[in-house]
mmCIF file of C-alpha atoms in Angstrom:
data_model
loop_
_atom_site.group_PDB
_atom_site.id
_atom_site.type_symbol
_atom_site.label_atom_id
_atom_site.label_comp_id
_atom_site.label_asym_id
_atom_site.label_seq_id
_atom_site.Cartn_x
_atom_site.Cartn_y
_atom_site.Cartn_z
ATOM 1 C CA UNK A 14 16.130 -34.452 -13.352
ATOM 2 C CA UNK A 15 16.993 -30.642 -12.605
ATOM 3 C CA UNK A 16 18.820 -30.471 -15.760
ATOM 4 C CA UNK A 17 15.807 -32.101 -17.595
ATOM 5 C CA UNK A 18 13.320 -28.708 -15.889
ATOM 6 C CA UNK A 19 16.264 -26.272 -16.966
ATOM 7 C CA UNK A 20 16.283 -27.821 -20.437
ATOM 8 C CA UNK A 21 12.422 -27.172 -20.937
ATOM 9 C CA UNK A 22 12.503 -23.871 -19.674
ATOM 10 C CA UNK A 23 14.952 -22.719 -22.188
ATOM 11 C CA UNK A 24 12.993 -24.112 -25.398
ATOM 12 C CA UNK A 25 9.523 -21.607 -24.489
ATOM 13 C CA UNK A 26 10.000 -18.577 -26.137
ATOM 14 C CA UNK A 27 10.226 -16.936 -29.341
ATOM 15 C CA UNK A 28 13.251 -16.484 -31.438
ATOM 16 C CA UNK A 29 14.069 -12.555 -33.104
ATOM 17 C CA UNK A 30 13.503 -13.907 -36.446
ATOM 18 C CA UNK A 31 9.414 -14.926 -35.167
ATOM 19 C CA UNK A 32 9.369 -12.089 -33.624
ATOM 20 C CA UNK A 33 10.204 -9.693 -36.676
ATOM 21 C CA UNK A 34 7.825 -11.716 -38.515
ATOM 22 C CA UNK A 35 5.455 -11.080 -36.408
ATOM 23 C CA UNK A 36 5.567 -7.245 -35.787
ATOM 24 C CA UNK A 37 6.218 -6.778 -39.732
ATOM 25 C CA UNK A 38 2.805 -8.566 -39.991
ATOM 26 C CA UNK A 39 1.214 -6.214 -37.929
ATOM 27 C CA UNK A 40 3.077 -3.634 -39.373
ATOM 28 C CA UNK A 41 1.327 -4.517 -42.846
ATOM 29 C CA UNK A 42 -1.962 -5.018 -41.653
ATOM 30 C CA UNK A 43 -1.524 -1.207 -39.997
ATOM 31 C CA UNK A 44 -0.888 0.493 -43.179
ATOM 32 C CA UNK A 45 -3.936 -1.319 -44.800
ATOM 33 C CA UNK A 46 -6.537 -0.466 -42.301
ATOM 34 C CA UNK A 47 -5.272 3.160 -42.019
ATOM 35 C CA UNK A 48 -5.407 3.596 -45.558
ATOM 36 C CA UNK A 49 -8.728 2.137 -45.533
ATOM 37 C CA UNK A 50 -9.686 4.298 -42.623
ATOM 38 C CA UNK A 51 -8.625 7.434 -44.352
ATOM 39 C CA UNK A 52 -11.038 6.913 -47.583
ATOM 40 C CA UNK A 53 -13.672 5.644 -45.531
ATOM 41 C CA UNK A 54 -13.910 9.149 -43.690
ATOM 42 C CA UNK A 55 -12.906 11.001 -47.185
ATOM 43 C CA UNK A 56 -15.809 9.530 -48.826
ATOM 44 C CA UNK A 57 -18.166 9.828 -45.652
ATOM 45 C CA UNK A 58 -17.289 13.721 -45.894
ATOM 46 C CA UNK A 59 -17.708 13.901 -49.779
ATOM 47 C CA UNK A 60 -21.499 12.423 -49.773
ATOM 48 C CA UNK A 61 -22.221 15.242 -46.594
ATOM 49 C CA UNK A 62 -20.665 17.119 -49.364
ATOM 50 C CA UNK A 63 -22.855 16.862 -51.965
ATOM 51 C CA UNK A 64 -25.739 16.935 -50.232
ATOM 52 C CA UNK A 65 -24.839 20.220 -48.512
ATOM 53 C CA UNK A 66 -24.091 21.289 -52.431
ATOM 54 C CA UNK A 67 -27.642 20.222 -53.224
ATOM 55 C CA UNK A 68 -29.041 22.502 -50.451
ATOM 56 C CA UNK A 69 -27.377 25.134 -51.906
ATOM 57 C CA UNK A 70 -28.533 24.556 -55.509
ATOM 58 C CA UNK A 71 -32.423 24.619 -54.274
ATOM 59 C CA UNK A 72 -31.776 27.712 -52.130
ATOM 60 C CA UNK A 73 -30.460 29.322 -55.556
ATOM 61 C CA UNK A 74 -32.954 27.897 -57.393
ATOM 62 C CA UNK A 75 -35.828 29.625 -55.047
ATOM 63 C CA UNK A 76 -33.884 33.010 -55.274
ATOM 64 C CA UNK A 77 -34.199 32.615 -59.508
ATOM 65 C CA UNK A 78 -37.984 31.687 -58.968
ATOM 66 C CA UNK A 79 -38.740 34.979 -56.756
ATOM 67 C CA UNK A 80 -36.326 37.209 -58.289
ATOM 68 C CA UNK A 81 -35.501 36.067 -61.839
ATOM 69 C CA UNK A 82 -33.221 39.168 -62.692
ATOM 70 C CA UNK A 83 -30.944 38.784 -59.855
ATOM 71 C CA UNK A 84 -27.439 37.187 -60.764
ATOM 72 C CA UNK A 85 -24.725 35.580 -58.518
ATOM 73 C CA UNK A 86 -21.145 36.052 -59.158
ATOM 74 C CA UNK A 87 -19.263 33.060 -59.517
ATOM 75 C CA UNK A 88 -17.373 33.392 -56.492
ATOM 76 C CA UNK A 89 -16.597 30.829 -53.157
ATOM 77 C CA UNK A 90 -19.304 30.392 -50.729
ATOM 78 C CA UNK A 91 -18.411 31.638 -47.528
ATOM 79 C CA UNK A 92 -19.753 32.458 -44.066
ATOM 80 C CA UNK A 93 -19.328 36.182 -44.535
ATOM 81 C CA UNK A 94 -22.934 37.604 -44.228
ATOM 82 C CA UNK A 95 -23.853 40.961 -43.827
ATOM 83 C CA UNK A 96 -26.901 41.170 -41.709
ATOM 84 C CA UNK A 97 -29.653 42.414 -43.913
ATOM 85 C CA UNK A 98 -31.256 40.732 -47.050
ATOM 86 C CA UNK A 99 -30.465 42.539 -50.520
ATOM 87 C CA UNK A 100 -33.528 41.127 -51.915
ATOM 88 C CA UNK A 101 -36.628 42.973 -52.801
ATOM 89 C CA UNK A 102 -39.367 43.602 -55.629
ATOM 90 C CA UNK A 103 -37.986 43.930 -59.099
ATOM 91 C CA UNK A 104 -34.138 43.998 -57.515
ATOM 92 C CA UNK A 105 -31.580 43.226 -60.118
ATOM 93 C CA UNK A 106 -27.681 43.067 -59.827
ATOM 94 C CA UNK A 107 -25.348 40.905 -59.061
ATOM 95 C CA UNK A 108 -24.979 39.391 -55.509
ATOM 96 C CA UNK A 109 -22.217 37.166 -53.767
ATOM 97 C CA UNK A 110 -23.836 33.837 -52.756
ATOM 98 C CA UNK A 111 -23.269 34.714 -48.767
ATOM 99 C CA UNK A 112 -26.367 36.810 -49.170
ATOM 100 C CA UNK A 113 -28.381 33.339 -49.186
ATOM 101 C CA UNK A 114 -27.980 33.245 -45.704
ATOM 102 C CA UNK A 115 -29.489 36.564 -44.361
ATOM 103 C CA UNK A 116 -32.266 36.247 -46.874
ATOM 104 C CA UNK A 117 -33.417 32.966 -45.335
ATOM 105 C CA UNK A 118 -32.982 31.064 -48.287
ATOM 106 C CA UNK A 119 -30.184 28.851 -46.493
ATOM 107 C CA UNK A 120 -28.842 27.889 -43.178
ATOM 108 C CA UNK A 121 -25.921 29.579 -41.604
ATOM 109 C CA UNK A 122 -23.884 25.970 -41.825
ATOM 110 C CA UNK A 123 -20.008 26.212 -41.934
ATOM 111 C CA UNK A 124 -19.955 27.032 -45.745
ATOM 112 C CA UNK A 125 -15.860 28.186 -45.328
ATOM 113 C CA UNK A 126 -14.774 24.739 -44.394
ATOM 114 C CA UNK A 127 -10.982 23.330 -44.377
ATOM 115 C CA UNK A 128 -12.553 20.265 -47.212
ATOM 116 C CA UNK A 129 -14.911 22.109 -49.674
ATOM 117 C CA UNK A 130 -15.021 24.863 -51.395
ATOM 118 C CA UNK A 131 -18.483 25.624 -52.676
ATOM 119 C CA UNK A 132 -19.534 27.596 -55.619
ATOM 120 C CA UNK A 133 -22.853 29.676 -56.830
ATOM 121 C CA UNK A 134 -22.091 28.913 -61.201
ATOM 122 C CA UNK A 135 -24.947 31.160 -62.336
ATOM 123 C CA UNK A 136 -24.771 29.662 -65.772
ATOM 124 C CA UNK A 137 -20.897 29.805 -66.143
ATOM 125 C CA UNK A 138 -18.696 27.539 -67.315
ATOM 126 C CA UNK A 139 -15.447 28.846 -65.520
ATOM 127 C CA UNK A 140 -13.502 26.800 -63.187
ATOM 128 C CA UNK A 141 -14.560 24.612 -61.244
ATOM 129 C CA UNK A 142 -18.652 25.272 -62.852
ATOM 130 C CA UNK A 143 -19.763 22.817 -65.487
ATOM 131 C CA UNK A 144 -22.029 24.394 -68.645
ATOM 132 C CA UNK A 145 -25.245 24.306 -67.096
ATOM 133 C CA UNK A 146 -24.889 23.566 -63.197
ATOM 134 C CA UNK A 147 -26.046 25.594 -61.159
ATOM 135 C CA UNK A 148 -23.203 24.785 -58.202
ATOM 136 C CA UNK A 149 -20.626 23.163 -57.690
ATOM 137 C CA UNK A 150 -17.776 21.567 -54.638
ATOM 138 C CA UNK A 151 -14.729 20.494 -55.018
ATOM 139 C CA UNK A 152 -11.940 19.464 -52.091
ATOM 140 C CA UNK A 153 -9.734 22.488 -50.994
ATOM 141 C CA UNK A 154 -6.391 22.673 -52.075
ATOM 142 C CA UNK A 155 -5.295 22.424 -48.436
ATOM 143 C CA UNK A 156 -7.764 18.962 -47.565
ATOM 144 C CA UNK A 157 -5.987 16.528 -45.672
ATOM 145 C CA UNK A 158 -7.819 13.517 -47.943
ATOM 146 C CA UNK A 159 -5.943 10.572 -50.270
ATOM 147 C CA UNK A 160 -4.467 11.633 -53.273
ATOM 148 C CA UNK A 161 -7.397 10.513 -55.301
ATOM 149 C CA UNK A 162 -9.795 12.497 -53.760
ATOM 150 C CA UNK A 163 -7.643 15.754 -54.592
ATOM 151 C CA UNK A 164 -9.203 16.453 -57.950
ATOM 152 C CA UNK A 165 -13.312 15.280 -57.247
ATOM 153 C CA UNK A 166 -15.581 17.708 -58.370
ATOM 154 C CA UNK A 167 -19.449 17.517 -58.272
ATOM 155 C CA UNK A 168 -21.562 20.027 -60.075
ATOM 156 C CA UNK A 169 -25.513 20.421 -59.704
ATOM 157 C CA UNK A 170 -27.517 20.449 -62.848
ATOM 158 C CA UNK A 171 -31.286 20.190 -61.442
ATOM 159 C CA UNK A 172 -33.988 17.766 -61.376
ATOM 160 C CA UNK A 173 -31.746 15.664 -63.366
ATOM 161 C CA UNK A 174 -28.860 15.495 -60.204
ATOM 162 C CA UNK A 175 -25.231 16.068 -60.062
ATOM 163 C CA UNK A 176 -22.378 15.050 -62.197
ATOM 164 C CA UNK A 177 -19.306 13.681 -60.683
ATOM 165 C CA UNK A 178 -16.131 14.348 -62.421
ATOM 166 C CA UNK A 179 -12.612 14.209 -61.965
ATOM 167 C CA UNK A 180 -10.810 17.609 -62.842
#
Protein backbone atom coordinates (compact mmCIF):
# COMPACT_ATOMS: atom_id res chain seq x y z
CA UNK A 1 0.00 0.00 0.00
CA UNK A 2 2.95 2.55 0.75
CA UNK A 3 4.27 1.97 -2.60
CA UNK A 4 0.73 2.52 -4.09
CA UNK A 5 0.80 6.54 -1.98
CA UNK A 6 4.50 6.97 -3.34
CA UNK A 7 3.34 6.03 -6.83
CA UNK A 8 0.52 8.80 -6.82
CA UNK A 9 2.59 11.33 -5.48
CA UNK A 10 5.04 11.13 -8.24
CA UNK A 11 2.37 11.41 -11.22
CA UNK A 12 1.06 15.34 -9.81
CA UNK A 13 3.05 17.71 -11.40
CA UNK A 14 3.91 19.24 -14.56
CA UNK A 15 6.45 18.10 -17.00
CA UNK A 16 9.23 21.01 -18.63
CA UNK A 17 7.72 20.56 -21.92
CA UNK A 18 3.91 21.91 -20.17
CA UNK A 19 5.63 24.11 -18.54
CA UNK A 20 7.43 25.90 -21.60
CA UNK A 21 4.18 25.77 -23.19
CA UNK A 22 2.79 27.43 -20.78
CA UNK A 23 5.14 30.44 -20.06
CA UNK A 24 5.60 30.84 -24.03
CA UNK A 25 1.77 31.34 -23.92
CA UNK A 26 2.00 33.96 -21.60
CA UNK A 27 4.88 35.15 -23.18
CA UNK A 28 2.65 35.76 -26.44
CA UNK A 29 -0.21 37.10 -24.86
CA UNK A 30 2.47 39.81 -23.15
CA UNK A 31 3.70 41.15 -26.33
CA UNK A 32 0.04 41.56 -27.62
CA UNK A 33 -1.38 43.48 -24.78
CA UNK A 34 1.76 45.70 -24.55
CA UNK A 35 1.60 46.48 -28.03
CA UNK A 36 -1.94 47.17 -27.63
CA UNK A 37 -1.23 49.20 -24.56
CA UNK A 38 1.29 51.33 -26.30
CA UNK A 39 -1.25 52.59 -29.22
CA UNK A 40 -3.95 52.84 -26.90
CA UNK A 41 -1.97 55.66 -24.93
CA UNK A 42 -0.39 56.95 -28.46
CA UNK A 43 -3.73 57.55 -29.77
CA UNK A 44 -5.21 58.82 -26.32
CA UNK A 45 -2.29 61.53 -26.55
CA UNK A 46 -2.85 62.30 -30.34
CA UNK A 47 -6.79 63.24 -29.91
CA UNK A 48 -5.49 65.64 -26.58
CA UNK A 49 -3.37 66.57 -29.46
CA UNK A 50 -5.52 67.85 -31.77
CA UNK A 51 -7.69 69.38 -29.69
CA UNK A 52 -4.92 71.39 -27.99
CA UNK A 53 -4.03 72.22 -31.94
CA UNK A 54 -7.60 73.44 -32.31
CA UNK A 55 -7.20 75.82 -29.32
CA UNK A 56 -4.45 77.18 -30.88
CA UNK A 57 -6.03 77.71 -34.33
CA UNK A 58 -9.05 79.85 -32.62
CA UNK A 59 -6.57 81.80 -30.47
CA UNK A 60 -4.86 82.71 -33.98
CA UNK A 61 -7.87 83.13 -35.54
CA UNK A 62 -9.02 85.95 -32.80
CA UNK A 63 -5.51 87.64 -33.16
CA UNK A 64 -6.35 87.91 -37.33
CA UNK A 65 -9.92 89.24 -36.35
CA UNK A 66 -8.46 92.15 -33.96
CA UNK A 67 -5.34 92.75 -35.71
CA UNK A 68 -5.62 91.70 -39.37
CA UNK A 69 -2.06 93.02 -40.40
CA UNK A 70 -0.18 91.14 -37.88
CA UNK A 71 1.67 87.94 -39.27
CA UNK A 72 3.15 84.87 -37.44
CA UNK A 73 6.28 83.28 -38.50
CA UNK A 74 6.07 79.81 -39.19
CA UNK A 75 8.05 78.71 -36.42
CA UNK A 76 7.49 75.85 -33.29
CA UNK A 77 5.24 76.79 -30.56
CA UNK A 78 6.95 76.99 -27.46
CA UNK A 79 6.62 78.08 -23.83
CA UNK A 80 9.07 80.93 -24.23
CA UNK A 81 6.98 84.11 -23.43
CA UNK A 82 8.19 87.33 -22.81
CA UNK A 83 6.01 89.03 -20.32
CA UNK A 84 4.29 91.82 -22.12
CA UNK A 85 1.76 91.66 -25.08
CA UNK A 86 3.15 93.03 -28.57
CA UNK A 87 -0.27 93.75 -29.61
CA UNK A 88 -1.81 97.10 -30.04
CA UNK A 89 -3.92 99.44 -32.48
CA UNK A 90 -2.90 99.27 -36.09
CA UNK A 91 0.41 96.99 -35.00
CA UNK A 92 1.83 95.16 -37.92
CA UNK A 93 4.93 92.79 -38.13
CA UNK A 94 5.66 89.63 -37.73
CA UNK A 95 5.39 87.83 -34.30
CA UNK A 96 6.50 84.28 -32.99
CA UNK A 97 3.36 82.37 -31.89
CA UNK A 98 4.66 82.38 -27.98
CA UNK A 99 3.31 85.89 -27.92
CA UNK A 100 -0.33 84.19 -27.80
CA UNK A 101 0.24 83.55 -24.40
CA UNK A 102 1.03 86.98 -22.77
CA UNK A 103 -1.62 88.55 -24.93
CA UNK A 104 -4.32 86.36 -23.36
CA UNK A 105 -5.30 84.85 -26.40
CA UNK A 106 -4.15 81.28 -25.04
CA UNK A 107 -3.33 79.41 -21.96
CA UNK A 108 0.16 78.98 -20.71
CA UNK A 109 -0.28 74.89 -21.30
CA UNK A 110 3.01 72.91 -21.88
CA UNK A 111 3.20 73.92 -25.64
CA UNK A 112 7.23 72.50 -25.70
CA UNK A 113 6.22 68.97 -25.02
CA UNK A 114 8.50 65.67 -25.53
CA UNK A 115 5.22 64.33 -28.24
CA UNK A 116 4.15 67.42 -30.33
CA UNK A 117 5.50 69.90 -31.93
CA UNK A 118 3.01 72.61 -32.74
CA UNK A 119 3.04 75.11 -35.47
CA UNK A 120 1.43 78.81 -36.19
CA UNK A 121 1.24 78.18 -40.64
CA UNK A 122 0.11 81.75 -41.34
CA UNK A 123 -0.90 80.76 -44.81
CA UNK A 124 2.31 78.72 -45.66
CA UNK A 125 2.70 75.73 -47.17
CA UNK A 126 6.25 74.78 -45.76
CA UNK A 127 6.85 71.78 -43.75
CA UNK A 128 4.90 70.40 -41.76
CA UNK A 129 1.81 73.42 -42.82
CA UNK A 130 -0.73 72.29 -45.38
CA UNK A 131 -1.93 75.18 -48.17
CA UNK A 132 -4.47 76.78 -46.24
CA UNK A 133 -4.28 75.59 -42.44
CA UNK A 134 -3.88 77.70 -40.21
CA UNK A 135 -1.78 75.14 -37.66
CA UNK A 136 -0.57 72.30 -37.53
CA UNK A 137 1.09 69.08 -34.91
CA UNK A 138 2.92 66.52 -35.70
CA UNK A 139 4.85 63.81 -33.18
CA UNK A 140 8.47 64.92 -32.27
CA UNK A 141 11.21 63.28 -33.75
CA UNK A 142 12.27 62.10 -30.29
CA UNK A 143 8.34 60.59 -29.23
CA UNK A 144 8.55 57.40 -27.65
CA UNK A 145 5.14 56.20 -29.77
CA UNK A 146 4.78 52.95 -32.41
CA UNK A 147 6.33 53.28 -35.54
CA UNK A 148 3.13 54.22 -37.22
CA UNK A 149 2.45 57.05 -35.33
CA UNK A 150 6.00 58.58 -36.32
CA UNK A 151 4.85 60.37 -39.43
CA UNK A 152 0.89 61.67 -38.25
CA UNK A 153 0.34 65.05 -39.01
CA UNK A 154 -2.91 67.08 -38.43
CA UNK A 155 -3.34 70.50 -39.87
CA UNK A 156 -6.30 73.03 -39.00
CA UNK A 157 -8.18 74.50 -41.87
CA UNK A 158 -11.28 76.28 -40.01
CA UNK A 159 -14.86 75.82 -39.68
CA UNK A 160 -14.41 73.03 -42.00
CA UNK A 161 -11.89 70.95 -39.23
CA UNK A 162 -8.60 69.34 -39.53
CA UNK A 163 -7.04 67.10 -42.03
CA UNK A 164 -5.20 64.09 -40.96
CA UNK A 165 -2.37 63.01 -43.06
CA UNK A 166 0.45 60.85 -43.05
CA UNK A 167 3.80 62.70 -44.04
Amino acid sequence: MASRGLRVFKDKGFTLVELLVAATIIGILAVFATNSYRNGVAETRWAQAKANLEQLAAAVQRVKLDYPAVKFSNTEMSNTTSDTCSFYPGVRGTFSPAVLIPCGYLEGSDWNSEYFQYYVCDNRTSSPCKSGAIACVGFSSNAKVPSRYKNYTYCYSGGSGGEETLS
